Coordinates of C-alpha atoms and ligand atoms in Angstrom, one line a residue:
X213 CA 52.0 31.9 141.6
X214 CA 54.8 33.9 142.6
X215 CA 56.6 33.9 139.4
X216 CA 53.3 35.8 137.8
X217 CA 54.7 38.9 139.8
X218 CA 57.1 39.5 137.0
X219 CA 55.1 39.5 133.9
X220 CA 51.3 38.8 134.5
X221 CA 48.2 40.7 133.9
X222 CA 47.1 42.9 136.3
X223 CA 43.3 42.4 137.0
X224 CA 40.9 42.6 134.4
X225 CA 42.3 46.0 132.6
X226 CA 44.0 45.7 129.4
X227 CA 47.6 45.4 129.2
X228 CA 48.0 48.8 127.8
X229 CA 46.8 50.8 130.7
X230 CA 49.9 49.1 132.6
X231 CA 52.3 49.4 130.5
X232 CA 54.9 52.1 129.5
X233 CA 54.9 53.2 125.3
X234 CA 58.6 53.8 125.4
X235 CA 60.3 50.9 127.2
X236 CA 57.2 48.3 127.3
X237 CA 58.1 47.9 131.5
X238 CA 54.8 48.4 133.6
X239 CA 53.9 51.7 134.7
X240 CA 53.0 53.8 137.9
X241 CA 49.4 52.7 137.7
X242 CA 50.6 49.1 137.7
X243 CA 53.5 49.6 139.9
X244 CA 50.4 50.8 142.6
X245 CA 48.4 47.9 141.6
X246 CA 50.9 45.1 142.2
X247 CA 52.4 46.8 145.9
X248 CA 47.9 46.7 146.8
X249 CA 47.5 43.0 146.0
X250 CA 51.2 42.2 148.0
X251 CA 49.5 44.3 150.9
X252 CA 46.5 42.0 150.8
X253 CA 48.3 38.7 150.4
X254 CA 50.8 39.7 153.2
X255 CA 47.6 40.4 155.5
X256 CA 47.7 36.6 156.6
X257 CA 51.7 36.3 156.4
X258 CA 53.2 39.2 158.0
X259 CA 56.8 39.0 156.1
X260 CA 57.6 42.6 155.3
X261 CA 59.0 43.8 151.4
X262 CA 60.6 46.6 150.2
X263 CA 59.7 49.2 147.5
X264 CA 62.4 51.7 145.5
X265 CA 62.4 54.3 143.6
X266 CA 65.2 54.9 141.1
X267 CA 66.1 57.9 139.4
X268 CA 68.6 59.1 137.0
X269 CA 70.6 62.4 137.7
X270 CA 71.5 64.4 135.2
X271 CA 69.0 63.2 132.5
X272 CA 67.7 66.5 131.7
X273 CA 71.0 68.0 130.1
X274 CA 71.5 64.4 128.1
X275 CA 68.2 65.3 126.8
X276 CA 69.3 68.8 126.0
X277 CA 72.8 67.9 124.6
X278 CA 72.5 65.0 122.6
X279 CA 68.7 65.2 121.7
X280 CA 64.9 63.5 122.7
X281 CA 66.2 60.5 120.6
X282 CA 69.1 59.6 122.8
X283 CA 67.4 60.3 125.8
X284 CA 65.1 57.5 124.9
X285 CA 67.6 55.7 123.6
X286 CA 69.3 56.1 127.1
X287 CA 65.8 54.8 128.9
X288 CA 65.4 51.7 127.1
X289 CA 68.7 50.9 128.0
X290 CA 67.9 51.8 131.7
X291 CA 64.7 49.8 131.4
X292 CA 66.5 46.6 129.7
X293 CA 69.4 46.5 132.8
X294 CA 67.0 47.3 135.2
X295 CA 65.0 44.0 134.1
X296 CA 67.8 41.7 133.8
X297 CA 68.8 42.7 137.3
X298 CA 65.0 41.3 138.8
X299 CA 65.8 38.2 140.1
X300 CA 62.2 35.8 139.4
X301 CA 60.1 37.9 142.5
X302 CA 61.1 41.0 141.8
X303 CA 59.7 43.5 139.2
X304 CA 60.5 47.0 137.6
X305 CA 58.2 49.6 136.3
X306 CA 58.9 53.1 134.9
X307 CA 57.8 55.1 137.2
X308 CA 58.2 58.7 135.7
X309 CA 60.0 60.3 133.2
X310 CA 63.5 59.4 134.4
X311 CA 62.1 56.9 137.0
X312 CA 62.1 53.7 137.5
X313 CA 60.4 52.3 140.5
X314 CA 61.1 48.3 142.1
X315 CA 59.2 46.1 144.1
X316 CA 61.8 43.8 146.0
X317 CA 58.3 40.7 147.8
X318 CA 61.4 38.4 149.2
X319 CA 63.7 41.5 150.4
X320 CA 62.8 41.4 154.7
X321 CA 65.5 44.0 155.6
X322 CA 66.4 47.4 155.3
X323 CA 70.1 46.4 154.7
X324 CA 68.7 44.2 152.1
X325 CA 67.0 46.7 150.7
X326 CA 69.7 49.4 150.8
X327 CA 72.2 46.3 149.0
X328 CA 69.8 45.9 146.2
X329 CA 69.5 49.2 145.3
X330 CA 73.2 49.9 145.5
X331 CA 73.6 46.7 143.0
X332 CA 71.0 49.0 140.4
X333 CA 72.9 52.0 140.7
X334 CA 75.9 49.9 140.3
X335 CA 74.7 48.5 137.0
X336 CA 73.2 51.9 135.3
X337 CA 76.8 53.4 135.9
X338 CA 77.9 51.5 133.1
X339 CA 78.5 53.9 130.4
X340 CA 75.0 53.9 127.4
X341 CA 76.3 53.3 123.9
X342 CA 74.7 56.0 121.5
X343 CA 76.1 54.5 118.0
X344 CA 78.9 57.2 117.4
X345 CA 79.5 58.1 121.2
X346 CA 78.7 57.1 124.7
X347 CA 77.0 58.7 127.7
X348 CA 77.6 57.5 131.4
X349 CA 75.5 58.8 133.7
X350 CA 74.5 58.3 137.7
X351 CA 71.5 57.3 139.7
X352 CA 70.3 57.8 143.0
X353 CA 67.4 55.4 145.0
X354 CA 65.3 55.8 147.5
X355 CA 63.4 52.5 149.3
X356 CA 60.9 51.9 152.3
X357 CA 59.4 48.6 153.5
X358 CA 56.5 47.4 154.6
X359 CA 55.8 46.2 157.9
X360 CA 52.3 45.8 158.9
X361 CA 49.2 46.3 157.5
X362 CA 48.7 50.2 158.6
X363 CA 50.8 50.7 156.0
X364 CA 49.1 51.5 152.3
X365 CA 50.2 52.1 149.1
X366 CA 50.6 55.2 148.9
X367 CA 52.5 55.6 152.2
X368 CA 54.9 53.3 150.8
X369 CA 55.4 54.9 147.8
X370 CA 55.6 58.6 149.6
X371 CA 58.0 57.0 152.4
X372 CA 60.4 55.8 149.2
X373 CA 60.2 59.3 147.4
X374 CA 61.2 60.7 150.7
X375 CA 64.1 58.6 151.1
X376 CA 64.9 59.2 147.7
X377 CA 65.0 63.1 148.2
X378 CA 67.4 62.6 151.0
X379 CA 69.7 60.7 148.5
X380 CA 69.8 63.1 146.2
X381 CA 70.1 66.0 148.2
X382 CA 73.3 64.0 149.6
X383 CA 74.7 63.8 146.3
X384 CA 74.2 61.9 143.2
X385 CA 75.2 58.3 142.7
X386 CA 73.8 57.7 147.0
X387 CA 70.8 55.3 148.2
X388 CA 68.9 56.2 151.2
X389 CA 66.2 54.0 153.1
X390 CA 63.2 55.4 154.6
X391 CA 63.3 56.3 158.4
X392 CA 61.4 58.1 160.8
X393 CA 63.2 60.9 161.6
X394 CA 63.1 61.8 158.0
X395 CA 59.3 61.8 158.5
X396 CA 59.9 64.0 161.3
X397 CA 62.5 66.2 159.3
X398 CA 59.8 66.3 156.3
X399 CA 56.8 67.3 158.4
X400 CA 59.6 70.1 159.3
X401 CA 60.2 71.5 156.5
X402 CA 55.9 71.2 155.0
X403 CA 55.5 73.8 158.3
X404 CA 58.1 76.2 157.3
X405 CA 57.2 76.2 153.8
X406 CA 53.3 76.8 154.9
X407 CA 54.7 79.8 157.3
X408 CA 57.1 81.1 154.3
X409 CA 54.3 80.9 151.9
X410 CA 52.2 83.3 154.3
X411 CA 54.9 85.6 155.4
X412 CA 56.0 86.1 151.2
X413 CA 52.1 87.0 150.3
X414 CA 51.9 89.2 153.0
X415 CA 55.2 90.8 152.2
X416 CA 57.2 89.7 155.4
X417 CA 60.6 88.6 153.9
X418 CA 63.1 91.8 154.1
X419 CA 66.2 92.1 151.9
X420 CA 69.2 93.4 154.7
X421 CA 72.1 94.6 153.3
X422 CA 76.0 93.9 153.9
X423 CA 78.6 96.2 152.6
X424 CA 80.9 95.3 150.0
X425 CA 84.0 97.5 150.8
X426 CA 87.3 98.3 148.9
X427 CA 90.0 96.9 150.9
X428 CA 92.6 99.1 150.8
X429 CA 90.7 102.4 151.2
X430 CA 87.6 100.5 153.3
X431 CA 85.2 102.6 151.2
X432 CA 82.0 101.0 150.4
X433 CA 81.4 100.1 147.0
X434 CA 77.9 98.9 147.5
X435 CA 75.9 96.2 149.1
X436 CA 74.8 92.4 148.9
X437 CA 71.2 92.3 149.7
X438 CA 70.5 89.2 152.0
X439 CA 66.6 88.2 153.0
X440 CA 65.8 87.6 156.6
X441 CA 62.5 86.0 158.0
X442 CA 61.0 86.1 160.8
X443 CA 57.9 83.6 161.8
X444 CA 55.9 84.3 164.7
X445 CA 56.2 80.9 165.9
X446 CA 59.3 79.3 164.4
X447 CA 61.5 82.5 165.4
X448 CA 64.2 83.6 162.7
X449 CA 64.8 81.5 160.0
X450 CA 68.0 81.7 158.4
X451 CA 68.4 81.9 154.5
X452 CA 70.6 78.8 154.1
X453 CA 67.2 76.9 155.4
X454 CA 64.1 78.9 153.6
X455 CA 65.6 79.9 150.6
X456 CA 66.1 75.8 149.8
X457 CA 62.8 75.3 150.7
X458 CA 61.7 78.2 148.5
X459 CA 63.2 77.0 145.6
X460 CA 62.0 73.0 146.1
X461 CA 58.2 74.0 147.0
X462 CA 57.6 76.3 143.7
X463 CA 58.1 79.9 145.9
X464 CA 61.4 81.2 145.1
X465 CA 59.9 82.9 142.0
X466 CA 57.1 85.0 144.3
X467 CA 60.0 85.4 147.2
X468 CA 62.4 86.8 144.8
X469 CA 60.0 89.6 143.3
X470 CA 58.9 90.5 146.5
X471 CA 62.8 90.7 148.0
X472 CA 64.4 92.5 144.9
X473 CA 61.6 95.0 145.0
X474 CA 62.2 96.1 148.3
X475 CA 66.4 95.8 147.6
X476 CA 66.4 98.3 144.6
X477 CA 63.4 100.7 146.3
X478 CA 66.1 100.5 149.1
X479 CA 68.9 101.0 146.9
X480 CA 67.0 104.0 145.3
X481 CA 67.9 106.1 147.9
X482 CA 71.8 105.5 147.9
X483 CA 74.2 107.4 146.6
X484 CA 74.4 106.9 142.6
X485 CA 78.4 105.3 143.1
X486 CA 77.3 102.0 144.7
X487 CA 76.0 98.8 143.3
X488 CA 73.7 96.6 144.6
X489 CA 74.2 92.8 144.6
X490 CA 71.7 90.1 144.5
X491 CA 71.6 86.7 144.9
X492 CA 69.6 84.5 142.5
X493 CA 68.9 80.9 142.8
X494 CA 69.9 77.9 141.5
X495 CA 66.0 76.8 140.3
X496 CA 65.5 80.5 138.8
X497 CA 68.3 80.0 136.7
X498 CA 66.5 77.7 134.6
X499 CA 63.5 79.8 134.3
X500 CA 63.4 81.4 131.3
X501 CA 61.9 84.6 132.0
X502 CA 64.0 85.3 134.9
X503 CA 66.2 87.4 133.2
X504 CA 63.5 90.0 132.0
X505 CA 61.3 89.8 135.2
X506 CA 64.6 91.0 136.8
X507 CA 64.7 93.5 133.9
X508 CA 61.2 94.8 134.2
X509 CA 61.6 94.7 138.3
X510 CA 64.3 97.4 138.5
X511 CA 63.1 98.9 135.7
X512 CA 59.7 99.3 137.3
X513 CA 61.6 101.0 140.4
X514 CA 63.6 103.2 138.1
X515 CA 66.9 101.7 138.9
X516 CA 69.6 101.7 136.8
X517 CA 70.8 98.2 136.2
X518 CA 74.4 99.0 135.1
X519 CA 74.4 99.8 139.2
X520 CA 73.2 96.3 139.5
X521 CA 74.5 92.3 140.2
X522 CA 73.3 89.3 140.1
X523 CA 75.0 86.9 142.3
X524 CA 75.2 83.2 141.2
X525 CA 76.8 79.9 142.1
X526 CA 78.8 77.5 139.5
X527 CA 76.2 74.6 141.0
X528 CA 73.3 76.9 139.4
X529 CA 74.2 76.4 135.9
X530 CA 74.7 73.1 136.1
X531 CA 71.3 71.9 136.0
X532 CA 70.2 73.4 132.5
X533 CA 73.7 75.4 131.1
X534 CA 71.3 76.4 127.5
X535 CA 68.7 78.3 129.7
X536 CA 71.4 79.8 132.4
X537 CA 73.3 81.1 129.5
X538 CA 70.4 83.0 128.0
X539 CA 69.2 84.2 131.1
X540 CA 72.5 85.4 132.0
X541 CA 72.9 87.1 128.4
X542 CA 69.6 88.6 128.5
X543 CA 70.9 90.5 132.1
X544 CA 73.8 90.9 130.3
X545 CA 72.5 92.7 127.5
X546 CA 70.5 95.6 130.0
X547 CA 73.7 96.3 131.2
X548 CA 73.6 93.9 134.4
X549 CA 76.9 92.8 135.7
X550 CA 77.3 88.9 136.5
X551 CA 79.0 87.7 140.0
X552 CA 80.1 84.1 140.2
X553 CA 79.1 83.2 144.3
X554 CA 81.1 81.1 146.7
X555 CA 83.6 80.6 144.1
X556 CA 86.0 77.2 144.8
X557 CA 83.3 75.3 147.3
X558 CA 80.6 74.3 144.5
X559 CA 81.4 71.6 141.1
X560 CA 84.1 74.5 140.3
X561 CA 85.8 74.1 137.0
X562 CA 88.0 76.0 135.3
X563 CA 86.8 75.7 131.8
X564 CA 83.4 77.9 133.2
X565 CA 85.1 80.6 133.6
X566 CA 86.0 80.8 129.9
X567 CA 82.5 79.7 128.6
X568 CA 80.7 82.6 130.8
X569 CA 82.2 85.9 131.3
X570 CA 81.6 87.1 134.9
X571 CA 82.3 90.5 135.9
X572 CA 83.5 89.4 139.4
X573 CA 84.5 86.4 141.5
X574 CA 83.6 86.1 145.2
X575 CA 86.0 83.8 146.8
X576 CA 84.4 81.7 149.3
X577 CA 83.9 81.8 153.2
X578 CA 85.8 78.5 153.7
X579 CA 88.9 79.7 152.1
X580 CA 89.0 83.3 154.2
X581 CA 88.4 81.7 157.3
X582 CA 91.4 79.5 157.1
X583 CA 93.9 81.9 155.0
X584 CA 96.0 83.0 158.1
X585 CA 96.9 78.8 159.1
X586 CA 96.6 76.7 156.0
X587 CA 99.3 76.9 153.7
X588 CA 96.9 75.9 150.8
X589 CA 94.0 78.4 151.5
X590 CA 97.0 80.7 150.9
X591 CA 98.0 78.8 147.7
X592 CA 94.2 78.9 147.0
X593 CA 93.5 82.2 147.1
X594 CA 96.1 83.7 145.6
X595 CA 96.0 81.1 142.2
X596 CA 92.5 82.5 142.0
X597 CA 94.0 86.4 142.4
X598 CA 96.6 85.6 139.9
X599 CA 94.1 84.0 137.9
X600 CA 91.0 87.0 138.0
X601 CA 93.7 89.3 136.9
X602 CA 95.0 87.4 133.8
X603 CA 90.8 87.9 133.1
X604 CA 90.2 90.7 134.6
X605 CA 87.8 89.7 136.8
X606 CA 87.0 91.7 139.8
X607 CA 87.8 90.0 143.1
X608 CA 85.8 90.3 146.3
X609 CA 86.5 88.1 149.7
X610 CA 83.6 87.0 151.7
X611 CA 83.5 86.3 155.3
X612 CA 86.0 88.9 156.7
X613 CA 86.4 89.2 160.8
X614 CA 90.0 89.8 161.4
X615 CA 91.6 92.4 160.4
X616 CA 95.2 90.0 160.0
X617 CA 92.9 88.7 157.0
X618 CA 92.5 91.7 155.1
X619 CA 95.5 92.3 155.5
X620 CA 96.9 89.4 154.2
X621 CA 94.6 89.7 151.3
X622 CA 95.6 93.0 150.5
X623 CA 99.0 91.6 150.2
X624 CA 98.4 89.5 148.1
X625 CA 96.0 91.8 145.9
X626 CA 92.6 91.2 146.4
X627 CA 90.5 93.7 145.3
X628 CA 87.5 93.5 147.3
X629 CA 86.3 92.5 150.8
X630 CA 82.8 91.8 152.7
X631 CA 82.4 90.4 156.2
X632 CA 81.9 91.1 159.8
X633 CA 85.3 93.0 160.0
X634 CA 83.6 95.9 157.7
X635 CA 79.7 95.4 158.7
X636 CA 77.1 92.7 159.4
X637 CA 73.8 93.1 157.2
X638 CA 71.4 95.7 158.0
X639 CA 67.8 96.8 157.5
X640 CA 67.4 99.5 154.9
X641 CA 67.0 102.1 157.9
X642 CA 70.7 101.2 159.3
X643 CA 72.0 101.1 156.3
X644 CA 70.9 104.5 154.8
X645 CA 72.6 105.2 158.6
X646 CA 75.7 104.0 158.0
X647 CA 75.7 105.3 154.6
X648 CA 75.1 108.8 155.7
X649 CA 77.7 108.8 158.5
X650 CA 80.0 107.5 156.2
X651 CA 79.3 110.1 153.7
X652 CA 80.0 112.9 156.8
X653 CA 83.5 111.1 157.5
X654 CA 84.3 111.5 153.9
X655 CA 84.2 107.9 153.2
X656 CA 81.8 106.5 150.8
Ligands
C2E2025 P1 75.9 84.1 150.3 O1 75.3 84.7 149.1 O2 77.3 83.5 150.1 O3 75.9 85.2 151.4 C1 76.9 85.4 152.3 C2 76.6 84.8 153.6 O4 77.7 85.0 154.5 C3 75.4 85.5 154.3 O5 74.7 84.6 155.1 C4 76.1 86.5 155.2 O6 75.3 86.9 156.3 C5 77.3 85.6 155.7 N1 78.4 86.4 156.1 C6 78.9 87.6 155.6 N2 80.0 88.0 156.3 C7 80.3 87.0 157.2 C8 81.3 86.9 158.1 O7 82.3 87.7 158.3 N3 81.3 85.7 158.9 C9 80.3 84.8 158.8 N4 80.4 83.7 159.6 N5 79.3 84.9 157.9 C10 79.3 86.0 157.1 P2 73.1 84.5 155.1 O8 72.6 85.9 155.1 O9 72.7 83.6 156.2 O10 72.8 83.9 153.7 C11 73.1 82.5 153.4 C12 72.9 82.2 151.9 O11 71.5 82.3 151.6 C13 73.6 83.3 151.0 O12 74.9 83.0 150.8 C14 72.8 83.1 149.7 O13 73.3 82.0 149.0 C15 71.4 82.7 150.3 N6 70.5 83.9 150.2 C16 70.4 84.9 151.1 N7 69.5 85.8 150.7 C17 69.0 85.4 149.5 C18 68.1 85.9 148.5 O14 67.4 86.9 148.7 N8 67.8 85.1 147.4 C19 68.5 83.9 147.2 N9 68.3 83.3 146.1 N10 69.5 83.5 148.0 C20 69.7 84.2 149.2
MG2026 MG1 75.9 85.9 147.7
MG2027 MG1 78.8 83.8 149.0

């Protein structure tokens, strides 16, 4: 009976209802269907199985660069591999629109489960023959198993897709198996993004600001907004952790308007020399109208975007590079300057910084920190001074605490600094403080 797994009926629907247009492989519905009738037959033998999820990264720009046809192109070749690497229990379905789904009945272990998977990912590396030209691409997989009967469908399915978050946040190409302290970690991050959704329609994130100083002179030449949040119950949350969350849950659109209105009504009140810096994400670049709700934002607060930056990572335009570039050019063309974030920690490549023009380079953290003991920090930095000026780029240093470091950098011609050395972020009160005692000192 066993071999019927791989190509029988599924009940008394028709075929169709099962079974994917494109590649002619099952589909969710009977993906869900076979894993409920291996639940009931396993009732009486209590073997466990294991269920994956695969998924292709990087599909989207195929898609975009090569066209719809060679993307489908691209999933029938998926779908053909995938089948021809079941063995005669086994069974693949696609399971979404880049994602293909396995149900492994005679795979008992997780390292079983973890080999297979890395075997699939093995064979879709294999470059995809498009007539005149080839496309290689990577996948990640996620898998659970069953063990007793508690366990539905669903679960199972929700366990893998966990598991296959994990992998793909790890990098692309990875497999992850379900455990619980990812269940733990993902009932973690459901709270926060229940508290963040709260705190942003009541209005509770607040942009601080950091100055961004000239090095030489230490006068301020603006500020980098940065948003904090505070929960009542889970305490401060840092940026690193929220803003992720944000951008994965669907709220970094909502988070974003309510942080850059409060930034420029801040920035209002500075004097008219200084910019104001802000970081965008990498989901919003994207998002089509990004660029004018930014637009109508300051406009809205009557502040003059030439005094304005937005601050984005190389990562960010990876995902969609048509819809970055337009949003970028649509900033662009109000008279917003562009600032390429954490520059030399991301996918960094050379050739970007010839297709985009960016007003300024921040080099990262990583690179500061070590610049007074690692002879290649030193190298580092001072290829991407030589380099900025060759384009003239503007150059700013994050992460400043010593003093030896800005001195070193100013040796070696950086531009621009920001760090704890020349101020930590403050709330718009302290800020307008420091502004005004600088101002009395005869410094900004
Ligand atoms: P980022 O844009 O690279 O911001 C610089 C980070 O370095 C900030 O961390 C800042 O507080 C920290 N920093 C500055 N000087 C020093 C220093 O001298 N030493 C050390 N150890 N750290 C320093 P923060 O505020 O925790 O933000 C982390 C990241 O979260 C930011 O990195 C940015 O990518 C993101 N982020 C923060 N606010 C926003 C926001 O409003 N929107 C978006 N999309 N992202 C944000
Ligand atoms: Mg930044
Ligand atoms: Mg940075």
């Amino acid at each position: 009976m066993q071999m019927l797994f791989g190509t029988g009926r599924d009940g008394a629907y028709p075929d169709l209802v099962f079974t994917d247009p494109l590649t002619g492989l099952g589909n969710q519905r009977r993906f869900f269907s076979r894993i409920a009738r291996l639940i009931s037959d396993r009732a009486e033998d209590p073997a466990p199985f294991a269920v994956g999820i695969v998924d292709l990264d990087g599909f989207k720009p195929i898609n975009d660069l090569f066209g719809r046809g060679a993307g489908d192109e691209i999933l029938l070749q998926v779908a053909m591999r995938l089948r021809a690497a079941m063995d005669s229990h086994s069974s693949v379905v696609r399971f979404g629109a880049d994602e293909f789904a396995f149900l492994l009945p005679m795979v008992f272990s997780e390292e079983a489960a973890a080999e297979k998977a890395r075997m699939l990912i093995e064979v879709l590396s294999a470059p995809y023959d498009l007539g005149q030209r080839s496309a290689r691409l990577s996948a990640s997989a996620g898998c659970s198993l069953f063990y007793s009967g508690d366990e539905t469908t669903e679960l199972l399915v929700d366990r893998a897709e966990t598991a296959l978050y994990h992998a793909k946040a790890s990098g692309r190409g990875r497999v992850v198996v379900y455990t619980r302290e990812m269940e733990e970690a993902a009932k973690r991050v459901t709270h926060i993004e229940q508290a963040l959704r709260r705190a942003v329609s009541a209005g509770e994130v607040e942009p601080f600001f950091q100055p961004i100083v000239d090095l030489r002179s230490r006068r301020i030449l603006g500020f980098e907004a940065l948003a904090r949040w505070t929960d009542p119950d889970l305490g401060a949350v840092s940026p690193s952790v929220f803003i992720p969350i944000a951008e994965e849950r669907g709220i970094i659109g909502a988070l974003t308007e309510l942080v850059l209105r409060k930034s420029v009504e801040a920035a209002r009140d500075w004097p008219k020399h200084l910019f104001l810096s802000f970081n965008l994400s990498p989901s919003e670049l994207v998002d089509l109208n990004t660029g004018l709700n930014v637009i109508t934002t300051l406009n809205q607060a009557g502040f003059d975007p030439h005094r304005f930056e937005a601050e984005i990572t190389e990562t960010s335009l990876m995902t969609d590079p048509v819809a970055a570039e337009k949003i970028l050019d649509d900033m662009r063309g109000a008279g917003i300057r562009i600032s390429l974030d954490d520059f030399g920690t991301g996918q960094s490549s050379l050739g970007r910084l010839r297709e985009i023009r960016f007003d300024k380079l921040k080099i990262d953290r990583a690179f500061v920190t070590s610049i007074l003991h690692d002879k290649p920090s030193e190298h580092i930095i001072r290829a991407i001074l030589a380099m900025c000026e060759g384009l003239a780029i503007d150059v700013v240093a994050e992460g400043i605490e010593e003093k030896d470091q800005a001195a070193r950098l100013i040796e070696f011609g950086c531009g621009g600094g920001q760090g704890y050395l020349f101020g930590k972020p403050a709330n718009a009160i302290d800020t307008l403080l420091l502004l005004r005692s600088a101002a009395a000192r005869g410094g900004s």
